[in-house]
Amino acid sequence: MREVLMPQRHLREAAADAARRTAPSGLGLDSIHVRHRMVQRLKQAGLQDERVLQALAEVPRHEFVDSALAIQAYEDTSLPIGHGQTISKPSVVGRMIAMLMGGAAAQQQGHLGKVLEIGTGCGYQAAVLARLAKQVVSIERLKPLHDKALSNLQSLQLSQIRLIYGDGRLGHGGSAPYESIIAAAGGEDLPAAWLAQLAPGGRLVAPMVAPGGRGQILVLVDHLVEAGISRYVRSEYEAVHFVPLKSGVL
Ligand code: SAH
């Protein structure tokens, strides 16, 4: 008799799982505690900006990856998002956004201002940026990923994000200038359009192929204006590993 009843118990559990609308029961990924644990680890690893940590704590990263990978969403690792692309590591997202927060315009305003992101991917970083910015314009060259990001971001109702399908090497002149520019793909050069669209006091951070062509490094550019004359000051940071910045759209 007990054996006959067992399947019914399982069915009830399955129905309860479905009603909770979460990934398989037991993962608890919707819990803020899972994200806080991730943020604590990032803090221990050296990410200090509390505003950035708070933004990372607020975005449900597991909703941006395939459900089969959701269980890994709060580990500090990049994960495949299809079409040969990846969602960036939380520590790198945090590091680059913290660098942007140190730009002159961002420091003055207390937020990132208007941000241009090149490489929307699944939209995760755009959602983090939106918590620290007035507006986010994010460009993706792969139509299926642009569409995926649209649907991922819909449920978060972030009205200050504008997603563009296009070649991010050209920036997005229509919304320029930007106080902050961030690239999630690394090329051999910094496209001229990015520098042209960077506001005075603005800061750009991007991965770039390292001098000598081996690996990538993070590059930071500040647009300074002294006595009415623009100056672009570039500095180089640690090695990183991003997907390549490509031209054109697909
Ligand atoms: N920001 C994403 C990372 C996506 S990976 C996140 O939150 O995790 C980088 C993305 O850059 C890929 O989707 C790739 O298609 C895109 N990309 C590469 N070159 C590009 C270009 N020229 N313009 C726009 N997007 C580009």
Coordinates of C-alpha atoms and ligand atoms in Angstrom, one line a residue:
M1 CA 0.0 0.0 0.0
R2 CA 2.8 2.4 1.0
E3 CA 4.5 1.7 -2.4
V4 CA 1.4 2.6 -4.3
L5 CA 1.2 5.9 -2.5
M6 CA 4.8 6.9 -3.0
P7 CA 4.5 8.1 -6.6
Q8 CA 1.8 10.5 -5.5
R9 CA 4.1 12.1 -2.9
H10 CA 6.7 12.7 -5.6
L11 CA 4.1 14.2 -7.8
R12 CA 3.1 16.6 -5.1
E13 CA 6.7 17.7 -4.7
A14 CA 7.1 18.2 -8.4
A15 CA 4.0 20.3 -8.5
A16 CA 5.2 22.4 -5.6
D17 CA 8.6 22.9 -7.4
A18 CA 6.8 24.0 -10.5
A19 CA 4.6 26.4 -8.5
R20 CA 7.8 28.0 -7.0
R21 CA 9.0 28.7 -10.5
T22 CA 12.6 28.0 -9.5
A23 CA 15.2 25.8 -11.0
P24 CA 15.1 22.2 -9.5
S25 CA 14.2 22.2 -5.8
G26 CA 17.0 22.4 -3.3
L27 CA 19.2 24.8 -5.3
G28 CA 17.6 27.8 -3.6
L29 CA 19.0 30.1 -6.3
D30 CA 16.3 32.7 -5.8
S31 CA 17.6 33.3 -2.3
I32 CA 19.4 36.6 -1.7
H33 CA 21.7 34.6 0.6
V34 CA 23.3 32.8 -2.3
R35 CA 24.2 36.1 -3.9
H36 CA 25.4 37.5 -0.6
R37 CA 27.8 34.6 -0.2
M38 CA 29.1 35.2 -3.7
V39 CA 29.6 38.9 -2.9
Q40 CA 31.4 38.0 0.4
R41 CA 33.8 35.9 -1.6
L42 CA 34.4 38.7 -4.1
K43 CA 35.1 41.1 -1.2
Q44 CA 37.6 38.7 0.4
A45 CA 39.3 38.5 -3.0
G46 CA 39.8 42.2 -3.0
L47 CA 36.7 43.9 -4.6
Q48 CA 36.1 46.8 -2.2
D49 CA 33.6 49.2 -3.8
E50 CA 30.4 48.7 -1.7
R51 CA 28.2 50.1 -4.3
V52 CA 29.4 47.6 -6.9
L53 CA 29.1 44.8 -4.4
Q54 CA 25.6 45.8 -3.6
A55 CA 24.7 45.9 -7.4
L56 CA 26.2 42.4 -7.8
A57 CA 24.1 41.2 -4.8
E58 CA 21.0 42.4 -6.5
V59 CA 21.2 40.8 -9.9
P60 CA 19.9 37.2 -10.2
R61 CA 22.8 35.8 -12.3
H62 CA 21.2 32.4 -12.6
E63 CA 18.4 33.9 -14.6
F64 CA 20.9 34.8 -17.3
V65 CA 22.2 31.3 -18.0
D66 CA 20.8 28.1 -19.2
S67 CA 18.9 26.2 -16.5
A68 CA 21.4 23.3 -16.8
L69 CA 24.2 25.7 -15.7
A70 CA 22.2 27.6 -13.1
I71 CA 23.7 25.7 -10.2
Q72 CA 27.1 27.2 -11.2
A73 CA 25.8 30.8 -11.6
Y74 CA 27.2 32.0 -8.2
E75 CA 30.6 30.6 -8.7
D76 CA 33.3 33.0 -9.9
T77 CA 33.4 31.6 -13.3
S78 CA 32.5 32.5 -16.9
L79 CA 29.8 30.2 -18.4
P80 CA 28.7 29.5 -22.0
I81 CA 25.7 31.4 -23.2
G82 CA 25.5 29.9 -26.7
H83 CA 26.9 31.0 -30.1
G84 CA 30.5 30.6 -28.8
Q85 CA 30.1 33.4 -26.3
T86 CA 30.3 33.5 -22.5
I87 CA 28.8 35.4 -19.5
S88 CA 31.8 37.1 -17.9
K89 CA 33.1 36.1 -14.4
P90 CA 31.5 38.1 -11.6
S91 CA 34.9 39.2 -10.2
V92 CA 35.9 40.7 -13.6
V93 CA 32.5 42.4 -14.0
G94 CA 32.9 43.8 -10.5
R95 CA 36.5 44.8 -11.1
M96 CA 35.8 46.7 -14.4
I97 CA 32.7 48.5 -13.0
A98 CA 34.7 49.5 -9.9
M99 CA 37.3 50.9 -12.3
L100 CA 34.6 52.9 -14.1
M101 CA 33.3 54.3 -10.7
G102 CA 36.8 55.8 -10.2
G103 CA 36.5 58.0 -13.4
A104 CA 36.4 61.8 -12.8
A105 CA 32.8 62.2 -14.1
A106 CA 31.5 59.2 -12.2
Q107 CA 33.2 60.4 -9.0
Q108 CA 31.7 63.8 -9.4
Q109 CA 28.2 62.5 -10.0
G110 CA 28.3 59.5 -7.6
H111 CA 27.2 57.2 -10.4
L112 CA 28.3 56.0 -13.8
G113 CA 26.2 58.5 -15.7
K114 CA 25.4 57.4 -19.2
V115 CA 27.1 54.1 -20.0
L116 CA 27.9 52.4 -23.4
E117 CA 28.5 48.7 -23.1
I118 CA 29.9 46.8 -26.1
G119 CA 29.0 43.1 -26.1
T120 CA 25.6 42.7 -24.4
G121 CA 25.8 38.9 -24.4
C122 CA 23.0 37.6 -22.2
G123 CA 22.5 41.0 -20.6
Y124 CA 23.9 40.2 -17.1
Q125 CA 26.5 43.0 -17.0
A126 CA 23.9 45.5 -18.4
A127 CA 21.7 44.7 -15.4
V128 CA 24.5 45.3 -13.0
L129 CA 25.5 48.5 -14.7
A130 CA 21.9 49.7 -14.7
R131 CA 21.9 49.8 -10.9
L132 CA 24.8 52.3 -10.9
A133 CA 24.0 54.3 -14.0
K134 CA 21.5 56.9 -15.3
Q135 CA 21.2 55.1 -18.5
V136 CA 22.8 52.0 -20.2
V137 CA 23.1 51.6 -24.0
S138 CA 24.3 48.1 -24.8
I139 CA 25.3 46.8 -28.2
E140 CA 25.4 43.2 -29.4
R141 CA 26.4 42.0 -32.9
L142 CA 24.8 38.6 -32.7
K143 CA 21.1 38.8 -33.2
P144 CA 20.2 35.6 -31.2
L145 CA 22.0 37.0 -28.2
H146 CA 20.5 40.4 -28.6
D147 CA 17.1 38.8 -28.5
K148 CA 18.0 36.6 -25.6
A149 CA 19.1 39.7 -23.6
L150 CA 15.9 41.4 -24.5
S151 CA 13.9 38.6 -23.0
N152 CA 16.2 38.1 -20.0
L153 CA 16.0 41.8 -19.0
Q154 CA 12.2 42.1 -19.6
S155 CA 11.3 40.5 -16.3
L156 CA 13.7 42.7 -14.4
Q157 CA 11.9 45.8 -15.8
L158 CA 15.0 47.9 -16.1
S159 CA 13.7 50.9 -18.1
Q160 CA 17.1 52.6 -18.2
I161 CA 18.6 49.9 -20.4
R162 CA 18.5 50.3 -24.2
L163 CA 19.7 47.3 -26.2
I164 CA 21.0 47.8 -29.7
Y165 CA 21.6 45.2 -32.3
G166 CA 24.7 46.4 -34.2
D167 CA 28.5 46.6 -34.5
G168 CA 29.7 47.9 -31.2
R169 CA 33.1 48.9 -32.8
L170 CA 31.1 51.9 -34.1
G171 CA 29.8 52.8 -30.7
H172 CA 26.3 54.4 -30.7
G173 CA 26.6 58.0 -31.9
G174 CA 22.9 58.7 -31.3
S175 CA 23.2 58.6 -27.5
A176 CA 26.8 59.9 -27.2
P177 CA 28.6 61.3 -25.3
Y178 CA 29.0 58.7 -22.5
E179 CA 30.6 59.2 -19.1
S180 CA 31.4 55.5 -19.0
I181 CA 32.3 53.0 -21.8
I182 CA 32.9 49.3 -21.0
A183 CA 33.7 46.5 -23.5
A184 CA 33.1 42.8 -22.9
A185 CA 35.1 41.7 -25.9
G186 CA 38.8 42.4 -26.7
G187 CA 40.3 43.6 -29.9
E188 CA 43.7 44.6 -31.2
D189 CA 42.9 48.3 -31.1
L190 CA 40.6 50.7 -29.4
P191 CA 38.0 51.7 -32.0
A192 CA 38.2 55.5 -32.7
A193 CA 34.5 55.8 -32.3
W194 CA 34.7 54.8 -28.6
L195 CA 37.2 57.6 -27.8
A196 CA 35.2 60.1 -29.9
Q197 CA 32.0 59.2 -27.9
L198 CA 33.7 59.4 -24.5
A199 CA 32.5 62.5 -22.6
P200 CA 35.0 64.9 -21.0
G201 CA 35.8 63.5 -17.6
G202 CA 34.6 60.1 -18.9
R203 CA 36.4 56.8 -18.5
L204 CA 36.6 53.7 -20.7
V205 CA 37.7 50.2 -19.7
A206 CA 38.2 47.5 -22.2
P207 CA 40.1 44.2 -22.6
M208 CA 42.7 44.5 -25.4
V209 CA 45.2 42.2 -27.1
A210 CA 48.4 42.7 -25.1
P211 CA 51.4 44.4 -26.7
G212 CA 53.3 41.7 -28.5
G213 CA 50.0 39.9 -29.3
R214 CA 50.1 37.4 -26.5
G215 CA 46.9 37.3 -24.3
Q216 CA 44.8 40.2 -23.3
I217 CA 45.1 43.0 -20.7
L218 CA 42.7 45.5 -19.2
V219 CA 43.1 49.0 -20.6
L220 CA 41.7 52.1 -19.0
V221 CA 41.4 55.5 -20.8
D222 CA 40.5 58.7 -19.2
H223 CA 39.3 61.7 -21.2
L224 CA 40.7 64.7 -19.5
V225 CA 40.1 68.3 -20.6
E226 CA 42.6 71.0 -19.5
A227 CA 42.3 74.6 -20.7
G228 CA 39.8 73.4 -23.3
I229 CA 42.1 70.8 -24.7
S230 CA 41.2 67.1 -24.7
R231 CA 43.8 64.6 -23.6
Y232 CA 43.3 60.8 -23.5
V233 CA 45.4 59.2 -20.7
R234 CA 45.8 55.4 -21.1
S235 CA 46.9 52.9 -18.5
E236 CA 47.3 49.2 -18.5
Y237 CA 46.3 46.6 -15.9
E238 CA 46.2 42.9 -15.3
A239 CA 45.8 40.0 -17.8
V240 CA 42.2 39.0 -18.6
H241 CA 40.6 36.5 -20.9
F242 CA 37.7 37.8 -23.0
V243 CA 36.1 36.6 -26.3
P244 CA 37.4 38.5 -29.3
L245 CA 35.9 41.8 -30.5
K246 CA 34.7 41.2 -34.0
S247 CA 33.4 43.5 -36.8
G248 CA 30.1 43.5 -38.5
V249 CA 26.8 41.8 -37.4
L250 CA 25.5 38.3 -37.7
Ligands
SAH1 N1 28.4 41.5 -21.2 C1 28.2 40.0 -21.2 C2 29.4 39.4 -21.8 C3 29.1 38.8 -23.2 S1 30.5 38.1 -24.0 C4 27.9 39.5 -19.8 O1 27.2 40.2 -19.1 O2 28.3 38.5 -19.5 C5 30.9 39.4 -25.1 C6 29.9 39.7 -26.2 O3 30.5 40.6 -27.1 C7 29.5 38.5 -27.1 O4 28.2 38.3 -27.0 C8 29.9 38.9 -28.5 O5 29.0 38.5 -29.5 C9 29.9 40.4 -28.4 N2 30.7 41.2 -29.4 C10 31.9 40.9 -29.9 N3 32.3 41.8 -30.8 C11 31.3 42.7 -30.8 C12 31.0 43.9 -31.6 N4 31.9 44.4 -32.5 N5 29.9 44.6 -31.3 C13 29.0 44.2 -30.4 N6 29.1 43.0 -29.7 C14 30.3 42.3 -29.9

